[in-house]
Short mmCIF file of C-alpha atoms in Angstrom, two decimals:
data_model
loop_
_atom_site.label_atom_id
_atom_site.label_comp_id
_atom_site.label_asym_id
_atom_site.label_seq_id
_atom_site.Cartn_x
_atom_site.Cartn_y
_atom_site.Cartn_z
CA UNK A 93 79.14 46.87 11.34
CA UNK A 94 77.57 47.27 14.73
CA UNK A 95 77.04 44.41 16.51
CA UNK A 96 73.78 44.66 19.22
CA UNK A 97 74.84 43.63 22.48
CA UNK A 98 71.76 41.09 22.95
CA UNK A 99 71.35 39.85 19.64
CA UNK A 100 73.04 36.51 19.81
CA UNK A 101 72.11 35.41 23.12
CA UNK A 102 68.81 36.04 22.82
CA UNK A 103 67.94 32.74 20.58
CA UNK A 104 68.75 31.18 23.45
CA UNK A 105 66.24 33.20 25.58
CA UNK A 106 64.20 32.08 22.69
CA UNK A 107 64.10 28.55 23.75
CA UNK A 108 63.91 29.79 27.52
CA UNK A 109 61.23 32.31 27.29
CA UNK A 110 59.95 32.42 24.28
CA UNK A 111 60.12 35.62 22.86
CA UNK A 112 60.67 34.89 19.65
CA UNK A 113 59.82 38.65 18.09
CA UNK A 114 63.68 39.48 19.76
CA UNK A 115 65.45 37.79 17.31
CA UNK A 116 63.69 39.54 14.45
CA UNK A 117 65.70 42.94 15.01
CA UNK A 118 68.89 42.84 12.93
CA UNK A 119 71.65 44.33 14.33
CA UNK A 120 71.92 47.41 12.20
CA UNK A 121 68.33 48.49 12.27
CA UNK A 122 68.20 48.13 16.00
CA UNK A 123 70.70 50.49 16.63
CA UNK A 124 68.90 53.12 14.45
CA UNK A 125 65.44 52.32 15.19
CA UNK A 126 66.39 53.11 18.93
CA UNK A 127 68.81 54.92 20.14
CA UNK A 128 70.96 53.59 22.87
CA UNK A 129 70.46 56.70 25.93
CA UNK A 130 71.43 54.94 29.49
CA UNK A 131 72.66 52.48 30.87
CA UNK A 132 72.19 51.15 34.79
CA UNK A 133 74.20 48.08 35.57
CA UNK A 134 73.82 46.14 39.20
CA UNK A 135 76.44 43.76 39.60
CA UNK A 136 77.37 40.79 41.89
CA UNK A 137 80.54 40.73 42.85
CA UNK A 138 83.36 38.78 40.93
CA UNK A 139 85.18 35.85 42.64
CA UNK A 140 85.92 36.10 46.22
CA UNK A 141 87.62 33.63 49.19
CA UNK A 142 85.62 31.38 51.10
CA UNK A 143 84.12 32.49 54.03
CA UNK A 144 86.25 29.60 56.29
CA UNK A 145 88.74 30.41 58.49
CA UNK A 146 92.72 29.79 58.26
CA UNK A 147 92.84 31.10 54.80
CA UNK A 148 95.83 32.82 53.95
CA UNK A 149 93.30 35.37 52.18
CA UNK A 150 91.22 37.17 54.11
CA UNK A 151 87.81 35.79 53.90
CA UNK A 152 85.01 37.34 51.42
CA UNK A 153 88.00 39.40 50.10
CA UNK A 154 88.35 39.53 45.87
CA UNK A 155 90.50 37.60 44.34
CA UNK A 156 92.79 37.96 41.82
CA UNK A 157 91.46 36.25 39.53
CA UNK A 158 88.53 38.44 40.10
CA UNK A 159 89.73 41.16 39.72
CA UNK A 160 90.88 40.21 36.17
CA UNK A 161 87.27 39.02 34.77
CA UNK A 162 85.65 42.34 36.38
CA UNK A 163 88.70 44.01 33.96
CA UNK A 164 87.45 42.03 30.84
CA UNK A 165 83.61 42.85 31.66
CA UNK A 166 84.98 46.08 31.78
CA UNK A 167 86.67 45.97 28.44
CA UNK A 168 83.99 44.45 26.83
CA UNK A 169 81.14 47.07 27.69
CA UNK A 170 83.89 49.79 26.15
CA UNK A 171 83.23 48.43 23.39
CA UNK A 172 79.93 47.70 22.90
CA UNK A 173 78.82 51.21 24.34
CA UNK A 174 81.63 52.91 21.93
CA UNK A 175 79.93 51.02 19.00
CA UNK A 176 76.53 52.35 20.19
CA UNK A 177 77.33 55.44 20.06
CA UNK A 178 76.72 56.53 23.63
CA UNK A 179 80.29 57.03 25.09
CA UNK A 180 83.61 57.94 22.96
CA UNK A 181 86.53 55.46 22.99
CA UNK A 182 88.78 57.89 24.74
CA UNK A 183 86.26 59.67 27.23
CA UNK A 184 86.49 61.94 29.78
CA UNK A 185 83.26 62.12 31.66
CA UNK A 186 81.53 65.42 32.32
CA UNK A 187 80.20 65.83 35.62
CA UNK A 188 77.28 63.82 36.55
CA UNK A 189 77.66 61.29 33.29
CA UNK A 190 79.03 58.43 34.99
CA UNK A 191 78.40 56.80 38.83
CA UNK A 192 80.05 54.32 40.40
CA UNK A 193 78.52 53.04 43.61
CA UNK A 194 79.48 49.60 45.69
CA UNK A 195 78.83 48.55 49.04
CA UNK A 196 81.08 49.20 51.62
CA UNK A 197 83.44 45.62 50.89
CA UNK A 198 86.31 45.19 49.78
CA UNK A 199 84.95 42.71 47.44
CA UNK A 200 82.53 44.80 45.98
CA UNK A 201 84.61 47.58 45.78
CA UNK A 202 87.28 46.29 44.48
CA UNK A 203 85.08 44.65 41.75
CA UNK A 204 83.62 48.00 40.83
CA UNK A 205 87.12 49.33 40.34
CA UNK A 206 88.68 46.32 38.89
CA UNK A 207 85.37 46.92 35.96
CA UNK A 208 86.34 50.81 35.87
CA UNK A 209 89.18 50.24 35.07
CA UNK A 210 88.34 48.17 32.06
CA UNK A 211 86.00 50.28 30.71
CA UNK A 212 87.42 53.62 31.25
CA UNK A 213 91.09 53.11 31.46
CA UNK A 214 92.38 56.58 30.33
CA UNK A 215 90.39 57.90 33.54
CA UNK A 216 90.66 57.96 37.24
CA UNK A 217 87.12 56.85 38.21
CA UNK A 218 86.07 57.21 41.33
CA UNK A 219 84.46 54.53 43.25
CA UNK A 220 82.03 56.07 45.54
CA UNK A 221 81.13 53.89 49.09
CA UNK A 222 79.40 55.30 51.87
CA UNK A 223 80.60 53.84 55.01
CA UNK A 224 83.60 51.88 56.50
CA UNK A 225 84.62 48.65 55.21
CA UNK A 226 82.84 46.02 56.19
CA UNK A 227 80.22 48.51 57.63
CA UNK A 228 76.69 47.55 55.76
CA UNK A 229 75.15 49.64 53.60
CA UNK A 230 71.47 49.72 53.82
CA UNK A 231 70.96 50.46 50.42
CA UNK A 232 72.83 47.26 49.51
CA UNK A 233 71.66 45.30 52.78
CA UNK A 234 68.41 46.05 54.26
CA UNK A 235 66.34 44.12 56.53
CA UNK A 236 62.81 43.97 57.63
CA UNK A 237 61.32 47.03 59.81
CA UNK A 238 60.08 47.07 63.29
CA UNK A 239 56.92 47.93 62.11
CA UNK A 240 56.24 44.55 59.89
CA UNK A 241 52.04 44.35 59.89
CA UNK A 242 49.89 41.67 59.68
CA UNK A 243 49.03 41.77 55.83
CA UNK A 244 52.92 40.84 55.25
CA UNK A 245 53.01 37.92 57.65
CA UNK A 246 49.72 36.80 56.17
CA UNK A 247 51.22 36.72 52.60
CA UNK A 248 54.36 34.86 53.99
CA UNK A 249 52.13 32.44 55.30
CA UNK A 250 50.17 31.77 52.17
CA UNK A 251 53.09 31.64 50.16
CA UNK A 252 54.86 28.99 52.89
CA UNK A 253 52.12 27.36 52.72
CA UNK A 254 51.98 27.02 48.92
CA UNK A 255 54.98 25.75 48.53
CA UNK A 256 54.71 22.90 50.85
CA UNK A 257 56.31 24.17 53.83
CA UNK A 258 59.56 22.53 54.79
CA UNK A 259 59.61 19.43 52.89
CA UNK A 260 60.16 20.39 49.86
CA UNK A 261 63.69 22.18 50.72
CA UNK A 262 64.50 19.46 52.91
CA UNK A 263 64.23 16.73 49.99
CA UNK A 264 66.30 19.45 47.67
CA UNK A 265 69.29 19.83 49.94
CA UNK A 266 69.06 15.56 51.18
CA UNK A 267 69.44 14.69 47.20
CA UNK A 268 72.05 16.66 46.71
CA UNK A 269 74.58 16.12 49.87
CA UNK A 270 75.87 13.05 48.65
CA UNK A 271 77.83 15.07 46.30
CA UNK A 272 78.72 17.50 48.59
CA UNK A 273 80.07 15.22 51.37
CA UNK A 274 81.58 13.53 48.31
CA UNK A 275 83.82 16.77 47.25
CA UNK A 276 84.19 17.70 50.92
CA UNK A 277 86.27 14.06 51.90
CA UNK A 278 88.18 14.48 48.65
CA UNK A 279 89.49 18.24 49.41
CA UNK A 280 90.17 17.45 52.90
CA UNK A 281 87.14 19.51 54.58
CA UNK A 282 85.54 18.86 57.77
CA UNK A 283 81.69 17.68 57.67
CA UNK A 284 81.45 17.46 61.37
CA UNK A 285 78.45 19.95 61.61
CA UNK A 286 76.78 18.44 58.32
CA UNK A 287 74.91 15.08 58.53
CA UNK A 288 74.16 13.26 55.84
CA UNK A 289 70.60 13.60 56.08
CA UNK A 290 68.24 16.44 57.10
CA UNK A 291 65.41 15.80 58.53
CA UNK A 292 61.70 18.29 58.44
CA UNK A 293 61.66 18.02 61.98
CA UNK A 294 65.80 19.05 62.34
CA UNK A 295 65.63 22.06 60.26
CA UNK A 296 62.15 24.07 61.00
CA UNK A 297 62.85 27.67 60.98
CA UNK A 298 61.74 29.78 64.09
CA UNK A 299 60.75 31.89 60.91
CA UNK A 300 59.04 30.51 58.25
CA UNK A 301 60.38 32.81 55.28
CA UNK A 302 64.28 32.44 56.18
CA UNK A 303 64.06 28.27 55.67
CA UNK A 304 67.33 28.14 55.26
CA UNK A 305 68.98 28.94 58.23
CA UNK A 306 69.34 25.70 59.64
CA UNK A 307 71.34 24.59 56.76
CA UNK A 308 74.21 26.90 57.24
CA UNK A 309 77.17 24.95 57.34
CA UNK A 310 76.30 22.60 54.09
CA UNK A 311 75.73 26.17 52.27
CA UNK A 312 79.35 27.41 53.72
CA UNK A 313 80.76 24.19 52.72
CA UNK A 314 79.20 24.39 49.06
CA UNK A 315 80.38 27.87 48.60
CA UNK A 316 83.74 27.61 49.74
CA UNK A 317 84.17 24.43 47.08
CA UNK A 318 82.32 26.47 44.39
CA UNK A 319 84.56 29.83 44.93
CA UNK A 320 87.94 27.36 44.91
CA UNK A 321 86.45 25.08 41.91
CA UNK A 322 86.43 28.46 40.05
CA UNK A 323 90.27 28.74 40.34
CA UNK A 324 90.68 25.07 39.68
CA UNK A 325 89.05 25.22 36.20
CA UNK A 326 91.84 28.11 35.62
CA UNK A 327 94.39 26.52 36.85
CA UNK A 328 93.71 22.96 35.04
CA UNK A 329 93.35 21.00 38.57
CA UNK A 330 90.90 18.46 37.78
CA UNK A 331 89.51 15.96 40.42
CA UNK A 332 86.71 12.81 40.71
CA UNK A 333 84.02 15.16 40.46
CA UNK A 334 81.18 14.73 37.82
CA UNK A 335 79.92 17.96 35.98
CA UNK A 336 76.48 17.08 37.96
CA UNK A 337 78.49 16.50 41.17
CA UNK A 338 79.51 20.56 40.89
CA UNK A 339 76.23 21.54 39.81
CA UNK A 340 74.25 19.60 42.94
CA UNK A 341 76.78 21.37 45.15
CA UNK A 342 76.12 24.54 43.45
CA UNK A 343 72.35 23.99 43.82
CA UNK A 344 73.34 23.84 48.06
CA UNK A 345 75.66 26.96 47.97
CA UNK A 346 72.39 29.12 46.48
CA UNK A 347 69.95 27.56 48.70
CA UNK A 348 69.83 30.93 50.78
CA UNK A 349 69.10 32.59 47.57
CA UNK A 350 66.07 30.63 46.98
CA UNK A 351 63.75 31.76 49.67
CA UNK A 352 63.43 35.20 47.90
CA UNK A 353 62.11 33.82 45.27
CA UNK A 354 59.91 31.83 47.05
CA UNK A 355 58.75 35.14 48.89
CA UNK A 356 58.83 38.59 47.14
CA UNK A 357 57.00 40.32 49.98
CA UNK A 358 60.36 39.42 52.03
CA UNK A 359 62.27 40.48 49.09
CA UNK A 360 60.65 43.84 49.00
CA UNK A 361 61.85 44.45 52.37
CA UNK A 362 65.42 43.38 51.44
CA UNK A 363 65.51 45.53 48.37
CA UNK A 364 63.35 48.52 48.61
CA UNK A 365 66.22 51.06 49.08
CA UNK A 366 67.97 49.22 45.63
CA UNK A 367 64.67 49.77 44.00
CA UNK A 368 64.49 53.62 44.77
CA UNK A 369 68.00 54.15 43.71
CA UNK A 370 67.85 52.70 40.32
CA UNK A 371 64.22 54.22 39.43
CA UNK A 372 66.26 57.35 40.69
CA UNK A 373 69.26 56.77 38.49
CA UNK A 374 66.82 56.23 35.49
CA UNK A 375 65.46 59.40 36.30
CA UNK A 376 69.10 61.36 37.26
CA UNK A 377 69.33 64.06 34.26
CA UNK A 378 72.47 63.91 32.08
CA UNK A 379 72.95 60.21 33.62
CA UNK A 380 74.84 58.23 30.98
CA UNK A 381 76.26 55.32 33.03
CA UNK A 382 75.49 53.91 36.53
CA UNK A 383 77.49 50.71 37.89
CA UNK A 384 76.12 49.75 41.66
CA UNK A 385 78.48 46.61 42.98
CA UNK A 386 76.46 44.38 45.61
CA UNK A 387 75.81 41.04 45.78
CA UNK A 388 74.15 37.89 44.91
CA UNK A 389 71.32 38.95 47.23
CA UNK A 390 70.82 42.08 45.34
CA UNK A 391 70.21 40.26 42.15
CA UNK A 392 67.96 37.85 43.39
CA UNK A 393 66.09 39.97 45.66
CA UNK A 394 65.57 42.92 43.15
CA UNK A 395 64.35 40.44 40.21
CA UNK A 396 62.28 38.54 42.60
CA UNK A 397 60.37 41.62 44.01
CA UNK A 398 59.91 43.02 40.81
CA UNK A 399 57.98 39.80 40.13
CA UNK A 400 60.58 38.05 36.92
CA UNK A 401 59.36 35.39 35.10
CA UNK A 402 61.56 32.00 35.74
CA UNK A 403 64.89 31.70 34.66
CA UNK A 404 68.00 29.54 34.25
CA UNK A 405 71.43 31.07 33.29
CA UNK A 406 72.40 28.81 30.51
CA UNK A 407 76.28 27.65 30.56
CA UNK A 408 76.97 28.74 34.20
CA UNK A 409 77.25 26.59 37.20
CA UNK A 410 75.56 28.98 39.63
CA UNK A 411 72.07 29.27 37.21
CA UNK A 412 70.36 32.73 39.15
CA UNK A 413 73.30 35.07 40.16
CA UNK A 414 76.12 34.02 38.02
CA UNK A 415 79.48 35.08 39.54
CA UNK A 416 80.09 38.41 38.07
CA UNK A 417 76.46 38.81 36.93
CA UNK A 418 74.78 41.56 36.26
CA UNK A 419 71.01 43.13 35.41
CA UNK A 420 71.73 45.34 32.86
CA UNK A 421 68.97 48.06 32.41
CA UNK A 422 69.02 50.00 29.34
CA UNK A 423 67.17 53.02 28.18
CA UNK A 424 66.70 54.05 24.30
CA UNK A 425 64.71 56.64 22.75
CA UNK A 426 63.28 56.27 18.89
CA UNK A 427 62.84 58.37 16.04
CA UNK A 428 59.64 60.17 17.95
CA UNK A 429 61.56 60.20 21.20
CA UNK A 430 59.67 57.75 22.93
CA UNK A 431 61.63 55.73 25.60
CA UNK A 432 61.84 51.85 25.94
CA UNK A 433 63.67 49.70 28.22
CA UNK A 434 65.49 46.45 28.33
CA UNK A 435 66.53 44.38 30.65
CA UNK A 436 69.23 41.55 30.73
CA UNK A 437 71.04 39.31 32.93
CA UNK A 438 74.67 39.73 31.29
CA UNK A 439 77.50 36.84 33.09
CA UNK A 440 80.36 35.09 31.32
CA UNK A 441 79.58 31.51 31.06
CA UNK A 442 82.21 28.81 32.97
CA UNK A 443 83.85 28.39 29.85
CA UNK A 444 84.47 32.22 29.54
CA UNK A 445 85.99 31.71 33.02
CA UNK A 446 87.82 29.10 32.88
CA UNK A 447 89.54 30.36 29.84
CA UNK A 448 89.83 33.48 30.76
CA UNK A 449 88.44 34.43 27.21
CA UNK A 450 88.72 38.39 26.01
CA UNK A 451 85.14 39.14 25.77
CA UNK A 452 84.41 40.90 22.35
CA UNK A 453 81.62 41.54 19.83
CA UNK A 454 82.90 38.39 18.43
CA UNK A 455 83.08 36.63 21.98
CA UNK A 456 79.85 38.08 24.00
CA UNK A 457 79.10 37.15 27.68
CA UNK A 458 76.00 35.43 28.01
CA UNK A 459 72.83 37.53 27.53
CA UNK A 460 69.56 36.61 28.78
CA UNK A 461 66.62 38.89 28.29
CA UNK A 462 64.95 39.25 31.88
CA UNK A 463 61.20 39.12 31.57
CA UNK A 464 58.31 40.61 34.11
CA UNK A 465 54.94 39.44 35.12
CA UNK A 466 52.26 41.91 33.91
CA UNK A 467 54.38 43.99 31.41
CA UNK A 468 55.08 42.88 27.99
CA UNK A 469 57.77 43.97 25.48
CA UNK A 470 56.84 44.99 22.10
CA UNK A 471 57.39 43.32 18.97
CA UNK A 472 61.00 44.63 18.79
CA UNK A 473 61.75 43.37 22.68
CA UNK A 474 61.75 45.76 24.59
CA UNK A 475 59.33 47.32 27.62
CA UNK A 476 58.08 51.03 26.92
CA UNK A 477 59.70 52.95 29.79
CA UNK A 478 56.12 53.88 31.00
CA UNK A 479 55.54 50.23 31.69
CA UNK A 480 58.56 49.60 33.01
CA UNK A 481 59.13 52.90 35.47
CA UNK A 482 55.30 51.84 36.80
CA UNK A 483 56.34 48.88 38.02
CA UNK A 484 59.36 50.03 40.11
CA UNK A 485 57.28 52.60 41.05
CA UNK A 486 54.56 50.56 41.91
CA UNK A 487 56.83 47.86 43.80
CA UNK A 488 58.38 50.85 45.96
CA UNK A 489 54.60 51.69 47.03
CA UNK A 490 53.91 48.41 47.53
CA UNK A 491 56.48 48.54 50.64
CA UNK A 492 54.10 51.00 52.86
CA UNK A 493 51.06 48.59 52.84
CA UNK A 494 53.26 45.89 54.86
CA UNK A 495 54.04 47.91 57.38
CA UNK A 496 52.27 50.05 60.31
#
């Protein structure tokens, strides 16, 4: 019996988001009712090291442990696109069918390879990456322009201005480094540069959009304890630490994350190139799979620009950009060749993780249907691709009126 990849998940993106009509597809009439045709994944990276010095690893590099949940996602997706019909279990792709595309990292390459490997493992797949390592890809990493007008700064302001300028970040980060000096004095880390209170004044940005800055070393702290906790759970090491402890120190290692949602003019900028590649790859003739390997910042800005609803990754400790996570776009075509589109955030919850649990039909990642201000999905769940190509479209446009 086929088993539809989002059809289990999604009652709990019933409770989230309340689209109830998804659950009403049963597996085996939503495979024949639509057709799966594509499939355009953009992942985070898996697991890396710390960004600290001293490591034995280099920093930002994957880890090995990495490597082998990028080889389960792998596996998994095999699977689930063998039982949809669109790939063969032993494949060899024609030219053209399949694209793999990181950034130029070794983390993100490696994670792109480490997933190839899983899902096509009787075939050399080649990881495509445009520059050195290390060397920035624009498409992956773009910043603002030169030419930045005054209708963008405008909307920055507005939205600062909204949110309650400073304050509100500062009381976020002051309730939560308690926990973080906490975990810091009981793995031996130095809080030198971190006091134990912020202060509005302390931390204004010479920029108001990138609020975040000033807060550097409690985010580098937080994400160097998150990345190691991740190897902890595996390895059994437990410590004083309270389930809420991890998740307020968590909530500091994403704080950079949060001022693109805060701002999708700024996350335009940082994801305009990401936008025209996948609206390209959704367009690329013959196209049956596309994998692009970034990072956190590509989820977050991409989603935010494109104007998602709000969302919480149930079951994971980082709650926007799971490790490992990925938007998951799919095309299908009906009966009267129509095209639709749906869109997913698809991560293994920390139990998944920590387990290091085969991922099956049985065993699914997490699946949470992604959902977009001013389109709507139908009463099956999903966006017609009209809708849904108009507002990339329409987002990449968007771009030329903030700048001269």
């Amino acid at each position: 019996m086929k088993k539809r990849l989002f059809l289990i998940p999604v009652l709990i993106a019933v409770m989230i988001l309340n689209i109830a009509k998804v659950a009403e597809v049963s597996a085996e009439n939503f495979g024949e009712k639509y057709k799966l045709n594509q499939i355009v994944i953009l992942s985070r990276h898996n697991i890396r090291t710390p960004f600290v010095e001293g490591s034995k690893v280099p920093a930002g590099f994957l880890t090995n442990l990495g490597g082998v949940l990028e080889v389960e996602n792998g596996q998994y997706f095999r699977e689930y696109l063998k039982n949809e019909g669109l790939l063969p279990e032993i494949y060899s792709p024609a030219p053209g069918e399949i694209r793999f595309y990181a950034n130029s990292y070794q983390r993100t390459i490696a994670t792109a390879k480490y997933f190839s490997s899983g899902m096509f493992p009787n075939t050399n797949i080649e990881t495509e990456y445009k520059y050195k390592i290390n060397e920035k890809d624009p498409v992956f990493l773009e910043h603002l322009p030169n030419n930045v007008n005054e209708k963008f700064y405008k909307a920055i302001d507005e939205k600062f201005e909204k949110i309650g300028g400073i304050q509100p970040t500062v009381d976020y980060v002051n309730s939560r480094l308690p926990a973080l000096l906490k975990a810091m004095k009981l793995k031996k880390m130095t809080d030198a540069n971190i006091p134990k209170k912020y202060s509005a004044k302390d931390v204004e940005p010479s920029k108001k959009w990138v609020k975040t800055e000033k807060f550097q070393p409690a985010i580098i702290a937080a994400d160097t304890l998150i990345m190691n906790h991740y190897a902890d759970l595996v390895a059994g090491v437990k410590d004083k630490l309270t389930e809420e402890d991890w998740q307020k120190i968590s909530d500091i290692s994403y704080l950079g994350q949060y001022s693109y949602s805060d701002f999708p003019e700024y996350s335009l900028f940082r994801s305009r190139n990401m936008l025209k590649l996948i609206n390209d790859e959704l367009e690329t003739e013959g196209r049956k799979f596309t994998f692009l390997c970034g990072h956190d910042t590509n989820l977050s800005t991409v989603l935010s620009a494109l104007g998602v609803e709000d969302y919480t990754a149930p079951k994971s400790l980082i709650t926007k950009t799971p490790i490992g996570g990925k938007i998951v776009i799919e095309k299908r075509i009906d009966d009267f060749g129509r095209e639709f589109i749906d869109v997913n955030l698809v991560y293994q919850s920390t139990r998944q993780i920590q387990n290091l649990e085969f991922l099956s039909a049985d065993n699914p990642p997490m699946i949470l249907p992604l959902n977009f201000k001013g389109i709507k999905r139908n009463e099956d769940g999903l966006y017609t691709a009209k809708d849904f190509k108009k507002l990339l479209t329409d987002k990449i446009a968007e771009y030329d009126t903030f700048v001269d």
